PDB file of N, CA and C in Angstrom:
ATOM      1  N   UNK E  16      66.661  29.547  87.021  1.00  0.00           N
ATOM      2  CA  UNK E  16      66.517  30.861  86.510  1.00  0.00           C
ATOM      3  C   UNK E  16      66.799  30.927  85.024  1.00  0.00           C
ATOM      4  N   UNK E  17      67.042  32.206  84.460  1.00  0.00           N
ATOM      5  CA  UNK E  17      66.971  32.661  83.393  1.00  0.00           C
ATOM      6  C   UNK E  17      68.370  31.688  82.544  1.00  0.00           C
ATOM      7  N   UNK E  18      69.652  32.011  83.320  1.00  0.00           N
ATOM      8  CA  UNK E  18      70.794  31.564  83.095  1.00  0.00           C
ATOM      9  C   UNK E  18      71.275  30.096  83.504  1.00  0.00           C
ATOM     10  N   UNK E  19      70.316  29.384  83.993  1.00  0.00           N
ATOM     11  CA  UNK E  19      70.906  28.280  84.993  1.00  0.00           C
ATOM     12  C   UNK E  19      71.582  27.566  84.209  1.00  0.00           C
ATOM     13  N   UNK E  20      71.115  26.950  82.883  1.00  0.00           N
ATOM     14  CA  UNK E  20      71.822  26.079  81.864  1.00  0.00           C
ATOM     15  C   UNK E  20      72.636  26.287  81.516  1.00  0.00           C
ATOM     16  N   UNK E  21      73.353  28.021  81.426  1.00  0.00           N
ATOM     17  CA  UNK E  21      74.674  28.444  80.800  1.00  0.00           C
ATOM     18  C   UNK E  21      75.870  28.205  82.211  1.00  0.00           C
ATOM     19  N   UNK E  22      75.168  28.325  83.559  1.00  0.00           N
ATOM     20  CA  UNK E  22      75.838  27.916  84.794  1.00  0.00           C
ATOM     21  C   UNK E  22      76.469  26.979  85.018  1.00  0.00           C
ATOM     22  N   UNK E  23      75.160  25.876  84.848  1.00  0.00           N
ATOM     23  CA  UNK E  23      75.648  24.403  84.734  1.00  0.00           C
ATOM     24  C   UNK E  23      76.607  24.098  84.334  1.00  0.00           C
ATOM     25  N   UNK E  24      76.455  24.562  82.806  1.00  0.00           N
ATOM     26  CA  UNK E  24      77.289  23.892  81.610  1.00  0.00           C
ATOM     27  C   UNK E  24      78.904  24.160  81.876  1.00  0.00           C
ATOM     28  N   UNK E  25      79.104  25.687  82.691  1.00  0.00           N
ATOM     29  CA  UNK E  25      80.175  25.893  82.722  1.00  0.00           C
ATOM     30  C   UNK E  25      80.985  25.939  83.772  1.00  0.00           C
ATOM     31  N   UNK E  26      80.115  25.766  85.622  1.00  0.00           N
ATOM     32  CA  UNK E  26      80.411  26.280  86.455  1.00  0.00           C
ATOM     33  C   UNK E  26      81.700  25.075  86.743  1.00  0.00           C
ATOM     34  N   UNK E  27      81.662  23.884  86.256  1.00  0.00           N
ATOM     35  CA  UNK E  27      82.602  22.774  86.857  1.00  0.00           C
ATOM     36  C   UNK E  27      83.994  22.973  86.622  1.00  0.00           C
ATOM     37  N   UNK E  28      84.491  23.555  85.381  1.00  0.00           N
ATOM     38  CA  UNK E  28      85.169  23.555  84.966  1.00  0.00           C
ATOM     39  C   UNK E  28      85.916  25.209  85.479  1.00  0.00           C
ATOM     40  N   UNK E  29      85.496  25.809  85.422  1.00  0.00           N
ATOM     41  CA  UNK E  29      85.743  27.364  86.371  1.00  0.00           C
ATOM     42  C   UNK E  29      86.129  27.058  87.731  1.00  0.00           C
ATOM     43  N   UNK E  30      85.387  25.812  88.401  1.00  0.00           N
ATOM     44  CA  UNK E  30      85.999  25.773  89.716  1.00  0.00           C
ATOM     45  C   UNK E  30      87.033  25.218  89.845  1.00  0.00           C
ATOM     46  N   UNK E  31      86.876  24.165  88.876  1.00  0.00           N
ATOM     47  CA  UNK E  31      88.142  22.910  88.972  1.00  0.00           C
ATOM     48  C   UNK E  31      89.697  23.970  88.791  1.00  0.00           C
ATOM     49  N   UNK E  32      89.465  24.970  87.374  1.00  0.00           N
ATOM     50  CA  UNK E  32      90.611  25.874  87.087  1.00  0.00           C
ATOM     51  C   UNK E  32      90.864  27.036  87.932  1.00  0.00           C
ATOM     52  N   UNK E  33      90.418  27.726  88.580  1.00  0.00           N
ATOM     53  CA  UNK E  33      90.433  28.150  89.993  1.00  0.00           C
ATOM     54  C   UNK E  33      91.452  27.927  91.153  1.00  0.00           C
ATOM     55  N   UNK E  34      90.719  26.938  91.444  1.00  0.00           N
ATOM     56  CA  UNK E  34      91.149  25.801  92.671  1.00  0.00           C
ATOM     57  C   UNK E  34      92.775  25.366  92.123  1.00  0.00           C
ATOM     58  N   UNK E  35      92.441  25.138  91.194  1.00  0.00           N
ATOM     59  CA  UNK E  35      94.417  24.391  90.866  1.00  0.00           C
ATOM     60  C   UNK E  35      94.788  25.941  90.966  1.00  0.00           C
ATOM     61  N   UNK E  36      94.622  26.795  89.850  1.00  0.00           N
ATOM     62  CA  UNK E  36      95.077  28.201  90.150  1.00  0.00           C
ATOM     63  C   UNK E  36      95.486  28.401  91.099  1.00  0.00           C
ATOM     64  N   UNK E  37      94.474  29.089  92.187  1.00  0.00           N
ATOM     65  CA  UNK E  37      95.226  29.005  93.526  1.00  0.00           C
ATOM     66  C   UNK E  37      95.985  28.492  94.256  1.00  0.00           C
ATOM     67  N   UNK E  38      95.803  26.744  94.255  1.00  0.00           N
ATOM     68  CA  UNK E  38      96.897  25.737  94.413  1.00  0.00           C
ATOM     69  C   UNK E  38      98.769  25.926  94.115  1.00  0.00           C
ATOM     70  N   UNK E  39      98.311  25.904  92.619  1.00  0.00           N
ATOM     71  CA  UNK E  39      99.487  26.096  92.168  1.00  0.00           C
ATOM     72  C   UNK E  39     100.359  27.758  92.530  1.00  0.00           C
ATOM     73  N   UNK E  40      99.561  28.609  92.200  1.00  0.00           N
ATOM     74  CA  UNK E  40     100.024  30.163  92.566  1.00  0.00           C
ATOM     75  C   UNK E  40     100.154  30.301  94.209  1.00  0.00           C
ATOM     76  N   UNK E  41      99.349  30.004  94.673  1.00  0.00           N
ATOM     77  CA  UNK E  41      99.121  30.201  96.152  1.00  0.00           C
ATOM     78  C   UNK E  41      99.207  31.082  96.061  1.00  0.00           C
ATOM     79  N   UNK E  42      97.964  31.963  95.659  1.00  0.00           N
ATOM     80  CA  UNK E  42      96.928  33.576  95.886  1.00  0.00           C
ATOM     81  C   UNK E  42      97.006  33.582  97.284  1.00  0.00           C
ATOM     82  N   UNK E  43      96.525  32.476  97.765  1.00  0.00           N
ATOM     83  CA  UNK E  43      96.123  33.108  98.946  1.00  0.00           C
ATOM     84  C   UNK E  43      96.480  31.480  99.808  1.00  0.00           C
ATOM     85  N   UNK E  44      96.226  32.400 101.005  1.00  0.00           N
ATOM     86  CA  UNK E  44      96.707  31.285 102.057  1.00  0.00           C
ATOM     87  C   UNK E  44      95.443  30.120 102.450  1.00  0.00           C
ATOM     88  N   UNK E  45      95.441  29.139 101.621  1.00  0.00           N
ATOM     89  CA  UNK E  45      94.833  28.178 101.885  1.00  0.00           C
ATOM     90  C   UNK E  45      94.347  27.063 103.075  1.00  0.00           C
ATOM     91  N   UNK E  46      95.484  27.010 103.830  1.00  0.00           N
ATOM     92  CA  UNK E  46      94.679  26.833 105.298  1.00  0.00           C
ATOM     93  C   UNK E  46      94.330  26.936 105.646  1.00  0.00           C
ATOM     94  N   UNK E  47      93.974  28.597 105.920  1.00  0.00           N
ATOM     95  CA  UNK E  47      92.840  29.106 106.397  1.00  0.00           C
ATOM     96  C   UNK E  47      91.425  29.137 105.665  1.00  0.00           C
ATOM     97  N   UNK E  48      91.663  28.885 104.788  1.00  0.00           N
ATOM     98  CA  UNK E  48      90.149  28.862 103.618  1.00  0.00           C
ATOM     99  C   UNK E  48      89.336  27.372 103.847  1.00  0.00           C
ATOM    100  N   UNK E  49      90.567  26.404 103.945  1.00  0.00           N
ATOM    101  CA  UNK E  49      90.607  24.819 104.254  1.00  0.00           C
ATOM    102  C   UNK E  49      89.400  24.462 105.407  1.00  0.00           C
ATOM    103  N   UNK E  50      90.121  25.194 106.611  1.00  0.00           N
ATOM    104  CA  UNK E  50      89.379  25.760 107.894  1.00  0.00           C
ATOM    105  C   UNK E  50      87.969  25.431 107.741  1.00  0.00           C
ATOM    106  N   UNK E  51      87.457  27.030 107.109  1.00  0.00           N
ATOM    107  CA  UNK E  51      86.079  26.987 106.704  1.00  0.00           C
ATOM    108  C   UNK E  51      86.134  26.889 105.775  1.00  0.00           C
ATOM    109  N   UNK E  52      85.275  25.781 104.975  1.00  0.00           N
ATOM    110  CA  UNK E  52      84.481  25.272 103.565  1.00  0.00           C
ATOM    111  C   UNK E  52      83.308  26.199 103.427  1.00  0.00           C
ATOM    112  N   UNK E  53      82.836  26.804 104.329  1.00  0.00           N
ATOM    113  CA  UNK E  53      81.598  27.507 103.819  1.00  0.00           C
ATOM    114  C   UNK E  53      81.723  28.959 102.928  1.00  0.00           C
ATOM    115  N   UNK E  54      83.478  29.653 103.572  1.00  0.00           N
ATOM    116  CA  UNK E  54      84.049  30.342 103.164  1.00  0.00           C
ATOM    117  C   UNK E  54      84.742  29.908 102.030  1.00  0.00           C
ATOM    118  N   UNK E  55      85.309  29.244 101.669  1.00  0.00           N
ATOM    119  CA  UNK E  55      85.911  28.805 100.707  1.00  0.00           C
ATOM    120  C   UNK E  55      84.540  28.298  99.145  1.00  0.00           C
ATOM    121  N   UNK E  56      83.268  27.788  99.984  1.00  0.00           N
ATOM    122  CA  UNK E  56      82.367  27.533  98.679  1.00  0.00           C
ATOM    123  C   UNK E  56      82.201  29.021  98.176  1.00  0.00           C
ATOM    124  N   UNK E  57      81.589  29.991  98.920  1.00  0.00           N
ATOM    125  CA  UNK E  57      81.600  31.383  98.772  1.00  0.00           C
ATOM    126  C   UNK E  57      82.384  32.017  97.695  1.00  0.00           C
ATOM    127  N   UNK E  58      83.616  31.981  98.248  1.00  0.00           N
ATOM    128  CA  UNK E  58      84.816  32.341  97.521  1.00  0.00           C
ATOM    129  C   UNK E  58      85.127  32.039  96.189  1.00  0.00           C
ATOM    130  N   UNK E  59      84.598  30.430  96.044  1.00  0.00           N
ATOM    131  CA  UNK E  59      84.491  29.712  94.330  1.00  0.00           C
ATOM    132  C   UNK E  59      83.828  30.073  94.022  1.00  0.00           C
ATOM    133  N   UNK E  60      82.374  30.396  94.554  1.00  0.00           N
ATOM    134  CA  UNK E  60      81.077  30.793  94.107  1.00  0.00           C
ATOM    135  C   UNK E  60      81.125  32.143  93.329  1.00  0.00           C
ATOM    136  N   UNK E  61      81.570  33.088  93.928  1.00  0.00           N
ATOM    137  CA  UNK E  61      82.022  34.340  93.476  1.00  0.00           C
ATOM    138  C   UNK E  61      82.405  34.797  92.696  1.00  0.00           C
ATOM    139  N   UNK E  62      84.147  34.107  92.020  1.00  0.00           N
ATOM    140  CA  UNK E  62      84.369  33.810  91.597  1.00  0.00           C
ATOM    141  C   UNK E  62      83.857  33.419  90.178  1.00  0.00           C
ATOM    142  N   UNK E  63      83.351  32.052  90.490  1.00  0.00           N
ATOM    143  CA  UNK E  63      82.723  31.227  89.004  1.00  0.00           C
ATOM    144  C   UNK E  63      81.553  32.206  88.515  1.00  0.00           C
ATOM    145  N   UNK E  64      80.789  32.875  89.664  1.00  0.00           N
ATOM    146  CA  UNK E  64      79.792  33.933  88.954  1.00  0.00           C
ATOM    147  C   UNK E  64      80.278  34.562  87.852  1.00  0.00           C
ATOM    148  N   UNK E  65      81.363  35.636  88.474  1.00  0.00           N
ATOM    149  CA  UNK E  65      82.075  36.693  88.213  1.00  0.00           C
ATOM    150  C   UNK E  65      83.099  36.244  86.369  1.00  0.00           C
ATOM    151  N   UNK E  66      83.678  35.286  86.491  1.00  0.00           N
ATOM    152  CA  UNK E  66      83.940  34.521  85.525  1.00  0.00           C
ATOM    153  C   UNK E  66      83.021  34.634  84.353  1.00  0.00           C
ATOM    154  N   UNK E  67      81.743  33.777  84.529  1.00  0.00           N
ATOM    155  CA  UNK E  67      81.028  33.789  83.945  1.00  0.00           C
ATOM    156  C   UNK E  67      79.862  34.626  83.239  1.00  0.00           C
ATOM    157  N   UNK E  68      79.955  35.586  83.845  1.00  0.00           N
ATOM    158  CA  UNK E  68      78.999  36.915  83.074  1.00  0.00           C
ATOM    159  C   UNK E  68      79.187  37.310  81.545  1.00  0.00           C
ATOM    160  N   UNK E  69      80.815  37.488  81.083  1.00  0.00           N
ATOM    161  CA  UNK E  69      81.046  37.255  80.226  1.00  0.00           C
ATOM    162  C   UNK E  69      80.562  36.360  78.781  1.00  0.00           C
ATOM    163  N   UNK E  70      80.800  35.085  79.210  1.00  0.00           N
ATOM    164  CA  UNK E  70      79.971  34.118  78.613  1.00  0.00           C
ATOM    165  C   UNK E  70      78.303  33.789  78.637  1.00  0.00           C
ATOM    166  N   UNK E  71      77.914  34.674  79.708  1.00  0.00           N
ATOM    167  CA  UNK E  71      76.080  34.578  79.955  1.00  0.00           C
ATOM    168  C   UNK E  71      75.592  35.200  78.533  1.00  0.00           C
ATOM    169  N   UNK E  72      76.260  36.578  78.960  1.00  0.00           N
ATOM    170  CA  UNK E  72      75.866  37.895  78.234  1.00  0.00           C
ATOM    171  C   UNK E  72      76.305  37.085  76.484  1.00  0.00           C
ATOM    172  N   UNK E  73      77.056  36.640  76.365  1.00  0.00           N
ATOM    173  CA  UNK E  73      77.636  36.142  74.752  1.00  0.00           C
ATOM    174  C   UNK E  73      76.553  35.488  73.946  1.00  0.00           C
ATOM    175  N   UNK E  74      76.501  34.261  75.413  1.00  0.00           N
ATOM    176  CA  UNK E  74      75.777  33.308  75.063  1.00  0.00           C
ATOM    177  C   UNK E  74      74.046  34.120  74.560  1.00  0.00           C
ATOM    178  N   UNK E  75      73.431  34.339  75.473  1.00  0.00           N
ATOM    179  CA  UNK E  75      72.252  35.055  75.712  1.00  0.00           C
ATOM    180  C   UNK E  75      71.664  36.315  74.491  1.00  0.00           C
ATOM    181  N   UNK E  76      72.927  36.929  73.993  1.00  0.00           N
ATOM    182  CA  UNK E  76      72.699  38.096  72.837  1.00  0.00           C
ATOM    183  C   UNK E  76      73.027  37.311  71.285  1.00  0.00           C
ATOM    184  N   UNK E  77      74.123  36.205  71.229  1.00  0.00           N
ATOM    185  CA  UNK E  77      74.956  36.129  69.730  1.00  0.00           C
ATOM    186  C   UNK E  77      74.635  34.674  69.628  1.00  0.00           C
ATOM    187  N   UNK E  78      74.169  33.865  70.792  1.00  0.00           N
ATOM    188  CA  UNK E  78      74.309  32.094  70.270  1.00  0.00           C
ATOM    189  C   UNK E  78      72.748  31.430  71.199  1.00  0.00           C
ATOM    190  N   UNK E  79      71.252  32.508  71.162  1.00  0.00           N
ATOM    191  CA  UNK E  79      70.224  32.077  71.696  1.00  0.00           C
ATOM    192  C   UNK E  79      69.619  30.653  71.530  1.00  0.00           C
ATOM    193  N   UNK E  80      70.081  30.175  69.955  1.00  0.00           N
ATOM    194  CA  UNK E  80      69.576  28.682  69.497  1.00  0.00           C
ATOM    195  C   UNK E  80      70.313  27.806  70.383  1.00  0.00           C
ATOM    196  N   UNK E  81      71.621  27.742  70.948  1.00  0.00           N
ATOM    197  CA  UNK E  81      72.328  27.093  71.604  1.00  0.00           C
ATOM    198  C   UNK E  81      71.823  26.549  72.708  1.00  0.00           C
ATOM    199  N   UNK E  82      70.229  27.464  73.704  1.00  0.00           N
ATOM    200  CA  UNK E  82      69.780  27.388  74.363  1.00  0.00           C
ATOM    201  C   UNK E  82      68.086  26.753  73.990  1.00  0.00           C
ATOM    202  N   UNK E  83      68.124  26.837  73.038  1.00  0.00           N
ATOM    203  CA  UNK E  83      66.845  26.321  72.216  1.00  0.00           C
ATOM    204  C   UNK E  83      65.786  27.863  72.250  1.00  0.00           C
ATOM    205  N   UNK E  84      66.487  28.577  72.302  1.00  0.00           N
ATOM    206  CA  UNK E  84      65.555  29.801  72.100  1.00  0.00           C
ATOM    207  C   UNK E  84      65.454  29.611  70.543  1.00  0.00           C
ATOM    208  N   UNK E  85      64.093  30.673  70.324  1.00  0.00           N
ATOM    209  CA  UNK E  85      63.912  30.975  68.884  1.00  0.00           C
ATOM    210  C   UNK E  85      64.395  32.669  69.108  1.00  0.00           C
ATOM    211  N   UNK E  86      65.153  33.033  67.974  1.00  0.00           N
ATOM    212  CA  UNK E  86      65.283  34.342  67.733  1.00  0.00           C
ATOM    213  C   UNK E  86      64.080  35.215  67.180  1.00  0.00           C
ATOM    214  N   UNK E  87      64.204  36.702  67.249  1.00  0.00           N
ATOM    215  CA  UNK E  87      62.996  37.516  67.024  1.00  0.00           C
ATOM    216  C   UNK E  87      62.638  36.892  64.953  1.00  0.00           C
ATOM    217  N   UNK E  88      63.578  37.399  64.525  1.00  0.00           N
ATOM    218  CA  UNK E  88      63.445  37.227  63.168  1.00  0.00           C
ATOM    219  C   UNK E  88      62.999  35.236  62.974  1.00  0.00           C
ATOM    220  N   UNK E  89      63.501  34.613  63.326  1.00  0.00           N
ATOM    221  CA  UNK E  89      62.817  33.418  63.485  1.00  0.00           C
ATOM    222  C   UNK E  89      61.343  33.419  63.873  1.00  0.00           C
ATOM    223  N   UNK E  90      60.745  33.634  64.867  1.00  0.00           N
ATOM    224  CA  UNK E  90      59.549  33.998  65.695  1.00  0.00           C
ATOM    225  C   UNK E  90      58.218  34.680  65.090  1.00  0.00           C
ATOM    226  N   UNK E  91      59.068  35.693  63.849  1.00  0.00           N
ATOM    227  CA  UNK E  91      58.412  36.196  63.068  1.00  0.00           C
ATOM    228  C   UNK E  91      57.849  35.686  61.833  1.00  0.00           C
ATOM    229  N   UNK E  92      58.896  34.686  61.214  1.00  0.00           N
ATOM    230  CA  UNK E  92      58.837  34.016  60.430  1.00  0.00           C
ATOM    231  C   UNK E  92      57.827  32.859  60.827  1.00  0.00           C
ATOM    232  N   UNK E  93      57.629  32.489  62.014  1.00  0.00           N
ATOM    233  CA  UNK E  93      56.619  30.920  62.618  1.00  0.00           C
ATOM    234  C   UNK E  93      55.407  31.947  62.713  1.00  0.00           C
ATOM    235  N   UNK E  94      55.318  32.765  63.271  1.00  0.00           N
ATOM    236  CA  UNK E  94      54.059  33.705  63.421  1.00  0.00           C
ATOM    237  C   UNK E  94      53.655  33.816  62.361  1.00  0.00           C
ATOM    238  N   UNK E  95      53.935  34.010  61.203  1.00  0.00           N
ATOM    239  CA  UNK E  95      53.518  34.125  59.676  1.00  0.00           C
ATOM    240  C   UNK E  95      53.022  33.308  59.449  1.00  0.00           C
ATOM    241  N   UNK E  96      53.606  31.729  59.432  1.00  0.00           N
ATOM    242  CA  UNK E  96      53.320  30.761  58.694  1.00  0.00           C
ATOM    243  C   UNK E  96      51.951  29.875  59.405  1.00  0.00           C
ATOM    244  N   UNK E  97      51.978  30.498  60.614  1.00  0.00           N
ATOM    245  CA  UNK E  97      50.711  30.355  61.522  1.00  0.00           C
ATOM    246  C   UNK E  97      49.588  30.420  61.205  1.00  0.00           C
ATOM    247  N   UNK E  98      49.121  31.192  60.475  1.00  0.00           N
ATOM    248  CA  UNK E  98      47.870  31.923  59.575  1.00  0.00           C
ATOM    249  C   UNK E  98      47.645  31.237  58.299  1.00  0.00           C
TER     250      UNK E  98
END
């Protein structure tokens, strides 16, 4: 999708800090999450989304070259030189 590369780039590290998070705090009762893994991917999943919107939206409006986009004022400037 639109965002997948900003996902990638960041989702490993959101889970890894998470997971100790919880570990270490014990949010929540982990045995039972242990149990089911399907519940528990969910739960990271959620999570690392939720995390990450922040940084989508940053990335996506203030740092587009980062992604190899061209910006409008860039775009305009290649469209010119086109002719």
């Amino acid at each position: 999708g639109k965002n997948s590369f900003i996902y990638l780039a960041f989702h490993q590290k959101i889970v890894f800090f998470v997971f100790s998070l919880l570990i270490q705090k014990s949010i929540l009762n982990l045995d039972s999450i242990i149990n089911h893994p399907i519940v528990a991917g969910v739960l990271f999943t959620l999570i690392t989304v939720v995390i990450l919107i922040p940084a989508v939206y940053t990335i996506n409006h203030y740092f587009p070259f980062m992604l190899g986009k061209i910006t409008r004022k860039r775009m305009s400037e290649v469209s010119l030189n086109a002719y």
